């Protein structure tokens, strides 16, 4: 049995709230995605903002009803067995304001312990253990509003472990965190899988994070999965092709539209007028690319060959970067 | 086992709600002051309109000659009734604003437990306020409340509570569904206040507004409570029967509206602000 089984999952949202006699247009956010996650696997959904990652997580955590398709968590159907699923899973939602800021860390966990039906006899011990695990025991009585962003996220993770879930959903768990906190969170997530054998599904738009953490990654774009494999497997999609990074000055984005090669803007230094382009270009094509760029009025500053990354896979598949 | 788990969840929500309430130090003070402003205003309006506290016209219409006692009883019902509105509606709106609602809704706890936990705190506060108000109103304003009559009114108030919970659930359902619930809540609160019969008998309202007032659970509860306090159960059979009808209707409506809206919210998605 898989921990998560998703088949042809679809979700449409109305553009406006449906009311009687109002014709409403629907937008399809998730367009028939399918994937399976094994128990004890760390599975990533990688994609840009608006790709359908959060919607997918909300459906799988039973917060949203799918418009079509099926999904099972630990063998339970998301439509029929929502409460059974909720007992066995937990989530860290995107954003900072997911906990009660006017309560202390201890009070927050106490609340969640009760609504997750943790027996009274285990409650205090579990809360203490979790707060120690995320390094917040010393600050347990401080109001959450006085915590830093990183501390809030650590508390959100502790909250997500309150019911000792078999499957954990993490929506952009390091978004907006400082470097140190992000490292802590990443290491913590990896430990949960390696040592506690949890199944984790995480969404991210940070390629390095997906590459570093995930056993397998599904790249999602415009509501569809466009590639699914291990990080190494995905990078093989661009192996054998040369990944080139070109730094240019006075580059016009309009010119890129008529380019015969898939090049994406990966960095823009507006102040200095320097644009960094990246894409898969063969040795034979490289002089033609440079010539076209020069003809378009751009000045070439440097041309560098690079090791392929997941970003290159995304560029190859979509012609865009994850930040676009 | 399941019932014990749900009760613990209910206790958890109530405790959380209570601690958050206490974290806003001035809420309780402002809530209590509101009651004194209401009664003070009633006293001034009564004297301003009739030149005295006792009104023969009011006596003829409602059986109460003392306008202040009439208004105090209305205020008690309104204050108690609004706890359900705020328990259901504001608990959703506050958590939507805070961004915490989804976390609570992602838990296995039943959603009705979440609402009832919030309502419990407000009921408790309502009783605390009553315990503060009644002796002070008697001492400061000389309000005449017969203790036996007052306690007779409590079961009627609880009967009306069923309808008020129903209306609260309906409103919570609508709030859950709307993108911007602010105007809806404002209008609803104004309607409840104007049509509750707290400050004046609804008989003085134009016919359509009288019908509207009768169609909500507040005015029928105020009328039934006042009549029972003044004249006893036997003389209030008509008011009690109507209250049973309207409360049952709202309980049903509240359940159906909330279920429908919750389903819709899962299709449309919970709004965040």
Coordinates of C-alpha atoms in Angstrom, one line a residue:
Chain A
X1 CA 0.0 0.0 0.0
X2 CA 1.2 3.5 -0.8
X3 CA 1.1 6.3 1.6
X4 CA -0.4 8.7 -1.0
X5 CA -2.1 7.7 -4.2
X6 CA -3.3 10.4 -6.5
X7 CA -5.1 9.7 -9.8
X8 CA -6.2 12.2 -12.3
X9 CA -6.8 14.8 -9.6
X10 CA -8.5 18.0 -10.8
X11 CA -9.5 21.2 -9.1
X12 CA -11.3 24.2 -10.5
X13 CA -12.1 27.4 -8.6
X14 CA -14.8 29.9 -9.5
X15 CA -13.5 33.3 -10.5
X16 CA -16.3 34.8 -8.5
X17 CA -18.4 33.3 -5.7
X18 CA -21.2 31.3 -7.2
X19 CA -24.6 32.8 -6.4
X20 CA -28.0 32.0 -7.8
X21 CA -28.5 33.5 -11.3
X22 CA -24.8 34.5 -11.6
X23 CA -22.8 33.0 -14.4
X24 CA -19.4 32.1 -13.1
X25 CA -16.2 31.3 -14.9
X26 CA -14.1 28.5 -13.5
X27 CA -10.3 28.3 -13.5
X28 CA -8.7 24.9 -13.5
X29 CA -5.8 25.1 -10.9
X30 CA -5.0 21.3 -11.0
X31 CA -5.4 19.6 -14.3
X32 CA -5.5 15.8 -13.8
X33 CA -2.3 15.0 -11.9
X34 CA -1.3 11.5 -10.9
X35 CA 1.4 10.2 -8.6
X36 CA 2.1 7.8 -5.8
X37 CA 4.3 8.2 -2.7
X38 CA 5.7 5.2 -0.9
X39 CA 5.7 5.0 2.8
X40 CA 8.8 6.6 4.3
X41 CA 9.5 8.6 1.2
X42 CA 10.2 12.3 1.0
X43 CA 8.4 13.4 -2.1
X44 CA 8.6 16.9 -3.5
X45 CA 6.2 19.0 -5.6
X46 CA 8.5 21.6 -7.3
X47 CA 7.0 24.4 -9.3
X48 CA 6.6 28.1 -9.6
X49 CA 4.0 30.2 -7.7
X50 CA 0.5 29.4 -9.0
X51 CA 1.5 26.0 -10.3
X52 CA -1.1 24.2 -8.2
X53 CA 1.1 22.9 -5.4
X54 CA -0.8 24.5 -2.5
X55 CA -4.2 23.5 -4.0
X56 CA -2.9 19.9 -4.3
X57 CA -1.9 19.9 -0.6
X58 CA -5.2 21.3 0.5
X59 CA -7.0 18.6 -1.4
X60 CA -4.9 15.9 0.1
X61 CA -5.3 17.3 3.6
X62 CA -9.1 17.2 3.1
X63 CA -9.4 21.0 3.3
X64 CA -10.7 21.2 -0.3
X65 CA -12.9 19.0 -2.3
X66 CA -11.5 17.9 -5.7
X67 CA -13.5 18.6 -8.8
X68 CA -12.4 15.3 -10.3
X69 CA -10.2 12.3 -9.9
X70 CA -9.4 10.3 -6.8
X71 CA -6.8 10.4 -4.0
X72 CA -6.1 8.0 -1.1
X73 CA -4.0 8.7 1.9
X74 CA -2.9 5.5 3.7
X75 CA -5.7 3.7 1.8
X76 CA -8.4 6.1 2.9
X77 CA -10.4 8.0 0.4
X78 CA -10.2 11.8 0.7
X79 CA -13.9 12.2 0.0
X80 CA -15.3 9.5 2.1
X81 CA -12.9 9.1 5.0
X82 CA -11.8 12.7 5.7
X83 CA -11.8 12.4 9.5
X84 CA -9.9 9.1 9.5
X85 CA -7.3 10.8 7.3
X86 CA -7.0 13.8 9.6
X87 CA -6.2 11.6 12.5
X88 CA -3.2 10.2 10.7
X89 CA -1.8 13.2 8.9
X90 CA -0.7 16.7 9.7
X91 CA 0.4 19.8 7.9
X92 CA 2.6 22.9 8.0
X93 CA 0.7 25.4 5.9
X94 CA 2.4 28.2 4.0
X95 CA 2.8 31.6 5.6
X96 CA 3.6 32.9 9.0
X97 CA 0.2 33.4 10.6
X98 CA -0.9 29.8 11.2
X99 CA -0.5 29.7 15.0
X100 CA -2.2 31.7 17.7
X101 CA 0.1 34.6 18.3
X102 CA -1.6 35.7 21.5
X103 CA -1.0 32.3 23.1
X104 CA 2.3 30.9 24.3
X105 CA 4.0 28.0 22.4
X106 CA 2.9 25.6 25.2
X107 CA -0.7 26.8 25.0
X108 CA -0.7 26.5 21.3
X109 CA 0.5 22.9 21.4
X110 CA -2.0 22.1 24.2
X111 CA -4.8 23.4 22.0
X112 CA -3.7 21.3 19.1
X113 CA -3.2 18.2 21.3
X114 CA -6.8 18.4 22.4
X115 CA -8.3 18.9 18.9
X116 CA -6.2 16.0 17.7
X117 CA -7.6 13.8 20.4
X118 CA -4.2 13.2 22.2
X119 CA -5.0 11.3 25.5
X120 CA -4.7 13.5 28.5
X121 CA -2.1 11.1 30.1
X122 CA 0.3 11.7 27.1
X123 CA -0.4 15.4 26.5
X124 CA 2.2 17.1 28.7
X125 CA 5.0 14.6 28.0
X126 CA 4.4 14.9 24.3
X127 CA 4.4 18.7 24.3
X128 CA 7.6 18.8 26.3
X129 CA 9.3 16.4 24.0
X130 CA 8.3 18.3 20.9
X131 CA 9.3 21.7 22.3
X132 CA 12.7 20.3 23.3
X133 CA 13.0 18.7 19.8
X134 CA 12.6 22.0 18.0
X135 CA 14.7 23.9 20.6
X136 CA 11.9 26.0 22.1
X137 CA 11.5 24.5 25.5
X138 CA 13.3 27.4 27.2
X139 CA 10.8 29.8 25.5
X140 CA 7.7 27.7 26.0
X141 CA 5.8 30.4 28.0
X142 CA 6.6 33.3 25.7
X143 CA 3.8 34.6 23.5
X144 CA 4.2 33.5 19.9
X145 CA 3.9 37.1 18.8
X146 CA 7.3 37.7 20.3
X147 CA 9.0 34.8 18.4
X148 CA 11.1 35.3 15.3
X149 CA 9.9 34.0 12.0
X150 CA 12.3 31.0 12.3
X151 CA 11.0 30.2 15.8
X152 CA 7.4 30.4 14.6
X153 CA 8.2 27.9 11.8
X154 CA 9.8 25.5 14.3
X155 CA 6.7 25.7 16.5
X156 CA 4.5 25.1 13.4
X157 CA 6.6 21.9 12.8
X158 CA 6.2 20.9 16.4
X159 CA 2.5 21.4 16.1
X160 CA 2.5 19.3 12.9
X161 CA 4.0 16.4 14.9
X162 CA 1.6 16.6 17.8
X163 CA -0.5 13.6 16.7
X164 CA 2.6 11.6 15.6
X165 CA 1.3 11.6 12.0
X166 CA 2.2 8.9 9.5
X167 CA 2.1 11.4 6.7
X168 CA 3.2 15.0 6.9
X169 CA 2.4 17.7 4.4
X170 CA 4.7 20.7 4.3
X171 CA 3.8 23.6 2.1
X172 CA 6.8 25.8 1.4
X173 CA 8.3 25.0 4.8
X174 CA 11.3 27.4 4.4
X175 CA 9.6 30.3 2.6
X176 CA 10.8 33.6 4.1
X177 CA 13.2 32.0 6.6
X178 CA 16.7 33.3 7.3
X179 CA 19.5 31.0 6.1
X180 CA 20.1 29.4 9.6
X181 CA 16.5 28.7 10.2
X182 CA 16.1 27.2 6.7
X183 CA 19.0 24.9 7.3
X184 CA 17.5 23.8 10.6
X185 CA 14.2 23.1 9.1
X186 CA 15.7 21.2 6.1
X187 CA 17.8 19.0 8.4
X188 CA 14.9 18.4 10.7
X189 CA 12.7 17.3 7.8
X190 CA 15.3 14.9 6.5
X191 CA 15.7 13.4 10.0
X192 CA 11.9 12.9 10.3
X193 CA 12.1 10.6 7.2
X194 CA 15.4 8.9 8.0
X195 CA 15.0 8.3 11.7
X196 CA 11.2 8.4 12.4
X197 CA 10.2 6.8 9.0
X198 CA 7.6 9.5 8.3
X199 CA 6.2 10.0 4.9
X200 CA 6.6 13.6 3.8
X201 CA 5.2 15.5 0.9
X202 CA 6.6 18.9 0.6
X203 CA 6.1 21.7 -1.9
X204 CA 8.7 24.2 -2.7
X205 CA 9.8 26.5 -5.4
X206 CA 13.4 26.4 -4.2
X207 CA 15.3 24.0 -6.5
X208 CA 18.2 23.5 -4.2
X209 CA 15.9 22.5 -1.4
X210 CA 14.1 20.0 -3.6
X211 CA 17.4 18.6 -4.8
X212 CA 18.9 18.4 -1.4
X213 CA 15.9 16.9 0.4
X214 CA 13.7 14.9 -1.8
X215 CA 13.9 11.2 -2.8
X216 CA 11.7 11.9 -5.8
X217 CA 10.4 15.1 -7.3
X218 CA 7.3 15.9 -9.4
X219 CA 7.8 19.1 -11.4
X220 CA 4.4 20.8 -11.6
X221 CA 3.5 23.7 -13.9
X222 CA 0.2 25.2 -14.8
X223 CA -1.6 22.5 -12.8
X224 CA 0.1 19.6 -14.6
X225 CA 3.0 17.3 -13.7
X226 CA 5.5 17.7 -16.4
X227 CA 8.2 15.4 -15.1
X228 CA 8.6 13.0 -12.2
X229 CA 11.7 11.2 -11.1
X230 CA 14.6 11.2 -8.6
X231 CA 16.7 14.4 -8.6
X232 CA 19.4 12.5 -10.5
X233 CA 16.9 11.0 -13.0
X234 CA 15.5 14.5 -13.7
X235 CA 18.9 15.9 -14.3
X236 CA 19.5 13.2 -16.8
X237 CA 16.9 15.0 -19.0
X238 CA 19.5 17.7 -19.6
X239 CA 22.6 15.5 -19.5
X240 CA 24.6 15.3 -22.6
X241 CA 23.5 18.8 -23.4
X242 CA 25.6 21.8 -22.4
X243 CA 24.2 24.1 -19.9
X244 CA 25.4 27.6 -20.6
X245 CA 25.1 30.8 -18.7
X246 CA 25.5 34.0 -20.6
X247 CA 25.8 37.4 -18.9
X248 CA 24.8 40.3 -21.2
X249 CA 24.3 44.0 -20.9
X250 CA 21.5 46.0 -22.7
X251 CA 19.4 43.0 -23.2
X252 CA 15.7 43.3 -24.2
X253 CA 13.4 40.6 -23.0
X254 CA 11.2 41.1 -26.2
X255 CA 14.1 39.7 -28.2
X256 CA 14.0 36.4 -26.3
X257 CA 10.5 35.6 -27.6
X258 CA 11.7 35.0 -31.2
X259 CA 14.7 33.0 -30.1
X260 CA 14.9 29.5 -31.5
X261 CA 16.6 28.2 -28.3
X262 CA 15.0 27.9 -24.8
X263 CA 16.9 30.5 -22.9
X264 CA 15.6 31.8 -19.6
X265 CA 16.5 34.9 -17.5
X266 CA 17.9 33.6 -14.2
X267 CA 19.1 36.9 -12.8
X268 CA 18.6 40.5 -13.5
X269 CA 20.8 43.3 -12.1
X270 CA 18.6 46.3 -13.0
X271 CA 21.0 48.9 -11.5
X272 CA 23.9 47.7 -13.6
X273 CA 21.8 46.7 -16.6
X274 CA 23.2 43.1 -16.5
X275 CA 21.0 40.1 -17.4
X276 CA 22.0 36.5 -16.9
X277 CA 20.6 34.0 -19.4
X278 CA 20.7 30.2 -19.0
X279 CA 19.7 27.3 -21.2
X280 CA 20.8 24.1 -22.9
X281 CA 22.9 25.0 -26.0
X282 CA 25.1 22.7 -27.9
X283 CA 28.7 23.5 -28.8
X284 CA 27.7 24.0 -32.5
X285 CA 24.8 26.3 -31.6
X286 CA 26.7 28.5 -29.2
X287 CA 28.3 30.9 -31.8
X288 CA 24.8 31.3 -33.4
X289 CA 23.3 32.2 -30.1
X290 CA 26.0 34.7 -29.4
X291 CA 25.7 36.2 -32.8
X292 CA 21.9 36.6 -32.5
X293 CA 22.3 38.2 -29.1
X294 CA 24.9 40.7 -30.4
X295 CA 22.6 41.5 -33.4
X296 CA 19.7 42.2 -31.0
X297 CA 21.8 45.0 -29.4
X298 CA 23.1 43.1 -26.3
X299 CA 26.7 43.2 -25.3
X300 CA 28.1 39.9 -24.2
X301 CA 30.0 40.0 -20.9
X302 CA 30.7 36.3 -20.3
X303 CA 29.8 32.9 -21.5
X304 CA 30.2 30.0 -19.0
X305 CA 29.5 26.3 -19.1
X306 CA 27.6 25.0 -16.0
X307 CA 26.7 21.7 -14.3
X308 CA 23.0 21.0 -14.9
X309 CA 20.6 21.7 -12.1
X310 CA 16.9 21.2 -11.6
X311 CA 16.4 24.7 -12.8
X312 CA 17.8 23.6 -16.2
X313 CA 15.3 20.8 -16.3
X314 CA 12.5 23.2 -15.7
X315 CA 13.9 25.6 -18.3
X316 CA 14.2 22.7 -20.8
X317 CA 10.6 21.6 -20.1
X318 CA 8.9 25.0 -20.0
X319 CA 11.3 27.6 -21.4
X320 CA 10.9 29.6 -18.1
X321 CA 12.7 29.7 -14.8
X322 CA 10.9 28.8 -11.6
X323 CA 10.8 32.5 -10.6
X324 CA 9.0 33.6 -13.8
Chain B
X1 CA -14.4 7.1 23.8
X2 CA -15.3 9.2 20.8
X3 CA -17.6 11.4 23.0
X4 CA -14.8 11.9 25.5
X5 CA -12.4 12.9 22.7
X6 CA -14.9 15.4 21.4
X7 CA -15.5 16.8 24.9
X8 CA -11.8 17.3 25.4
X9 CA -11.6 19.0 22.0
X10 CA -14.5 21.2 23.1
X11 CA -12.7 22.1 26.3
X12 CA -9.5 22.8 24.2
X13 CA -11.3 25.3 22.0
X14 CA -13.1 26.9 24.9
X15 CA -9.7 27.3 26.8
X16 CA -8.0 28.7 23.8
X17 CA -10.8 31.1 23.2
X18 CA -10.8 32.2 26.9
X19 CA -7.1 32.8 27.0
X20 CA -7.2 34.8 23.8
X21 CA -10.1 36.9 25.2
X22 CA -8.1 37.5 28.4
X23 CA -5.1 38.6 26.4
X24 CA -7.1 41.7 25.3
X25 CA -7.2 43.3 28.7
X26 CA -9.8 45.9 28.1
X27 CA -12.4 43.8 26.3
X28 CA -14.3 42.8 29.5
X29 CA -14.3 46.4 30.8
X30 CA -15.7 47.8 27.5
X31 CA -18.3 45.0 27.3
X32 CA -19.5 45.8 30.8
X33 CA -19.5 49.5 30.1
X34 CA -21.7 48.9 27.0
X35 CA -24.4 47.6 29.2
X36 CA -24.4 50.7 31.4
X37 CA -24.5 53.0 28.4
X38 CA -27.5 51.0 27.0
X39 CA -29.5 51.2 30.2
X40 CA -28.5 54.8 30.8
X41 CA -29.7 55.7 27.3
X42 CA -32.9 53.8 27.9
X43 CA -33.5 55.8 31.0
X44 CA -32.9 59.1 29.3
X45 CA -35.0 58.2 26.2
X46 CA -37.8 57.1 28.5
X47 CA -37.8 60.3 30.5
X48 CA -37.2 62.4 27.4
X49 CA -40.3 61.0 25.7
X50 CA -42.7 60.7 28.5
X51 CA -41.4 63.1 31.1
X52 CA -41.3 60.2 33.6
X53 CA -40.1 56.7 34.0
X54 CA -43.5 55.1 33.9
X55 CA -45.6 55.1 30.7
X56 CA -49.3 54.3 30.6
X57 CA -48.9 53.6 26.8
X58 CA -46.2 51.0 27.5
X59 CA -48.2 49.6 30.3
X60 CA -51.2 49.1 27.9
X61 CA -49.0 47.5 25.2
X62 CA -46.7 45.3 27.2
X63 CA -47.9 45.1 30.7
X64 CA -44.8 47.0 31.9
X65 CA -45.2 50.5 33.1
X66 CA -41.5 51.1 34.0
X67 CA -39.7 51.7 30.7
X68 CA -36.3 51.0 32.3
X69 CA -37.3 47.5 33.6
X70 CA -38.7 46.8 30.1
X71 CA -35.4 47.8 28.5
X72 CA -33.2 46.0 31.0
X73 CA -35.0 42.7 30.3
X74 CA -34.7 43.3 26.5
X75 CA -31.1 44.1 26.9
X76 CA -30.5 40.9 28.8
X77 CA -32.1 38.8 26.0
X78 CA -30.3 40.8 23.3
X79 CA -26.9 40.5 25.1
X80 CA -27.4 36.8 25.7
X81 CA -28.6 36.3 22.1
X82 CA -25.7 38.2 20.6
X83 CA -23.3 35.8 22.3
X84 CA -24.4 33.2 19.8
X85 CA -24.0 35.5 16.9
X86 CA -20.6 36.5 17.9
X87 CA -19.7 33.0 19.0
X88 CA -20.4 31.6 15.6
X89 CA -19.8 34.5 13.3
X90 CA -16.9 36.3 14.9
X91 CA -15.0 33.1 15.7
X92 CA -14.9 32.4 12.0
X93 CA -14.0 35.9 11.0
X94 CA -11.4 36.4 13.6
X95 CA -9.7 33.1 12.7
X96 CA -9.9 33.8 9.0
X97 CA -8.2 37.2 9.6
X98 CA -5.6 35.5 11.8
X99 CA -5.0 32.7 9.3
X100 CA -5.6 30.0 11.9
X101 CA -8.9 28.6 10.8
X102 CA -7.5 26.1 8.3
X103 CA -5.2 24.6 11.0
X104 CA -8.2 24.0 13.2
X105 CA -10.3 22.7 10.4
X106 CA -7.5 20.3 9.3
X107 CA -7.8 18.5 12.7
X108 CA -10.1 15.5 13.2
X109 CA -12.2 17.5 15.7
X110 CA -15.8 18.1 14.4
X111 CA -16.3 21.6 13.1
X112 CA -19.4 22.1 15.2
X113 CA -17.2 21.4 18.3
X114 CA -15.0 24.4 17.2
X115 CA -18.1 26.7 17.1
X116 CA -19.6 25.4 20.3
X117 CA -16.3 25.8 22.1
X118 CA -16.2 29.5 21.1
X119 CA -19.9 29.9 22.0
X120 CA -19.3 28.4 25.5
X121 CA -16.9 31.1 26.4
X122 CA -19.3 33.8 25.3
X123 CA -22.2 32.2 27.3
X124 CA -20.0 32.1 30.3
X125 CA -19.1 35.7 29.8
X126 CA -22.8 36.5 29.3
X127 CA -23.6 35.0 32.7
X128 CA -20.7 36.9 34.3
X129 CA -22.0 40.2 32.9
X130 CA -25.6 39.4 34.1
X131 CA -24.2 38.8 37.5
X132 CA -22.5 42.2 37.4
X133 CA -25.4 44.0 35.8
X134 CA -28.4 42.9 37.8
X135 CA -27.4 44.0 41.3
X136 CA -25.9 47.2 39.9
X137 CA -29.0 48.1 37.8
X138 CA -31.1 47.5 40.9
X139 CA -28.9 49.7 43.0
X140 CA -28.1 52.4 40.5
X141 CA -31.3 52.7 38.5
X142 CA -33.8 51.2 40.9
X143 CA -34.9 48.6 38.3
X144 CA -37.7 46.4 39.7
X145 CA -36.9 42.7 39.0
X146 CA -38.9 40.1 40.9
X147 CA -36.4 37.3 41.5
X148 CA -39.0 34.6 41.2
X149 CA -40.3 36.0 37.9
X150 CA -36.7 36.5 36.7
X151 CA -35.9 32.8 37.3
X152 CA -39.1 31.8 35.6
X153 CA -37.8 33.7 32.5
X154 CA -34.6 31.6 32.3
X155 CA -36.1 28.4 30.7
X156 CA -37.8 30.6 28.1
X157 CA -34.5 32.3 27.4
X158 CA -32.9 28.9 26.9
X159 CA -35.8 27.9 24.5
X160 CA -35.1 31.0 22.5
X161 CA -31.4 30.1 22.6
X162 CA -32.1 27.2 20.3
X163 CA -33.3 29.6 17.6
X164 CA -30.5 32.0 18.2
X165 CA -27.9 29.2 17.8
X166 CA -29.7 28.4 14.6
X167 CA -29.4 31.9 13.3
X168 CA -25.8 32.0 14.4
X169 CA -25.0 28.9 12.5
X170 CA -26.8 30.2 9.4
X171 CA -24.8 33.5 9.6
X172 CA -21.5 31.5 10.2
X173 CA -22.3 29.5 7.1
X174 CA -22.8 32.7 5.1
X175 CA -19.6 34.2 6.5
X176 CA -17.6 31.1 5.6
X177 CA -18.7 31.4 2.0
X178 CA -18.4 35.2 1.5
X179 CA -15.2 36.8 0.3
X180 CA -15.8 39.9 2.3
X181 CA -18.2 39.2 5.2
X182 CA -17.9 42.6 6.9
X183 CA -20.9 44.4 5.3
X184 CA -23.0 41.3 5.8
X185 CA -22.2 41.1 9.5
X186 CA -22.8 44.9 10.0
X187 CA -26.2 44.7 8.4
X188 CA -27.2 41.6 10.3
X189 CA -26.1 43.1 13.6
X190 CA -28.0 46.3 12.9
X191 CA -31.1 44.2 12.0
X192 CA -30.8 42.1 15.1
X193 CA -30.4 45.2 17.3
X194 CA -33.3 47.2 15.6
X195 CA -35.7 44.3 15.5
X196 CA -34.9 42.6 18.8
X197 CA -37.6 44.5 20.7
X198 CA -34.9 45.3 23.3
X199 CA -35.6 49.1 23.6
X200 CA -39.2 49.3 22.4
X201 CA -42.1 46.9 21.8
X202 CA -42.1 45.7 18.2
X203 CA -45.8 46.6 18.0
X204 CA -44.9 50.2 17.4
X205 CA -42.9 49.2 14.2
X206 CA -44.5 49.4 10.7
X207 CA -46.2 46.2 9.7
X208 CA -43.4 44.8 7.4
X209 CA -40.8 45.4 10.1
X210 CA -43.0 43.8 12.7
X211 CA -43.2 40.7 10.4
X212 CA -39.4 40.7 10.0
X213 CA -38.9 41.1 13.7
X214 CA -41.3 38.1 14.3
X215 CA -39.3 36.1 11.7
X216 CA -36.1 36.4 13.8
X217 CA -35.7 34.6 17.1
X218 CA -34.8 37.7 19.2
X219 CA -38.0 39.6 19.4
X220 CA -40.2 36.5 20.1
X221 CA -37.7 35.6 22.9
X222 CA -37.8 39.1 24.4
X223 CA -41.6 39.2 24.3
X224 CA -41.9 35.7 25.8
X225 CA -39.4 36.4 28.6
X226 CA -41.0 39.7 29.5
X227 CA -44.5 38.2 29.6
X228 CA -43.4 35.2 31.6
X229 CA -41.5 37.4 34.1
X230 CA -44.6 39.6 34.5
X231 CA -47.5 37.2 34.2
X232 CA -46.2 33.7 34.5
X233 CA -46.3 30.7 32.2
X234 CA -50.0 30.1 31.9
X235 CA -50.7 33.6 30.6
X236 CA -47.9 33.3 28.1
X237 CA -48.8 30.1 26.2
X238 CA -49.2 31.9 22.9
X239 CA -45.8 33.5 23.1
X240 CA -44.1 30.3 24.2
X241 CA -45.8 28.3 21.5
X242 CA -44.6 30.7 18.8
X243 CA -41.1 30.6 20.3
X244 CA -41.0 26.8 20.1
X245 CA -42.0 27.1 16.5
X246 CA -39.5 29.8 15.5
X247 CA -36.6 28.1 17.5
X248 CA -37.2 24.7 15.8
X249 CA -37.4 26.4 12.4
X250 CA -34.1 28.2 13.0
X251 CA -32.4 25.2 14.4
X252 CA -33.2 23.3 11.2
X253 CA -32.4 26.2 9.0
X254 CA -29.1 26.7 10.8
X255 CA -28.1 23.1 10.4
X256 CA -28.9 22.9 6.7
X257 CA -27.4 26.3 5.9
X258 CA -24.2 25.6 7.7
X259 CA -23.9 22.1 6.1
X260 CA -24.5 23.6 2.6
X261 CA -22.1 26.4 3.2
X262 CA -19.4 24.2 4.6
X263 CA -19.6 22.0 1.5
X264 CA -19.4 25.1 -0.7
X265 CA -16.4 26.4 1.2
X266 CA -14.6 23.2 0.5
X267 CA -15.4 23.7 -3.2
X268 CA -14.6 27.4 -3.4
X269 CA -11.9 27.3 -0.7
X270 CA -11.7 29.2 2.6
X271 CA -11.1 32.9 2.2
X272 CA -8.2 34.6 3.8
X273 CA -7.8 38.3 4.2

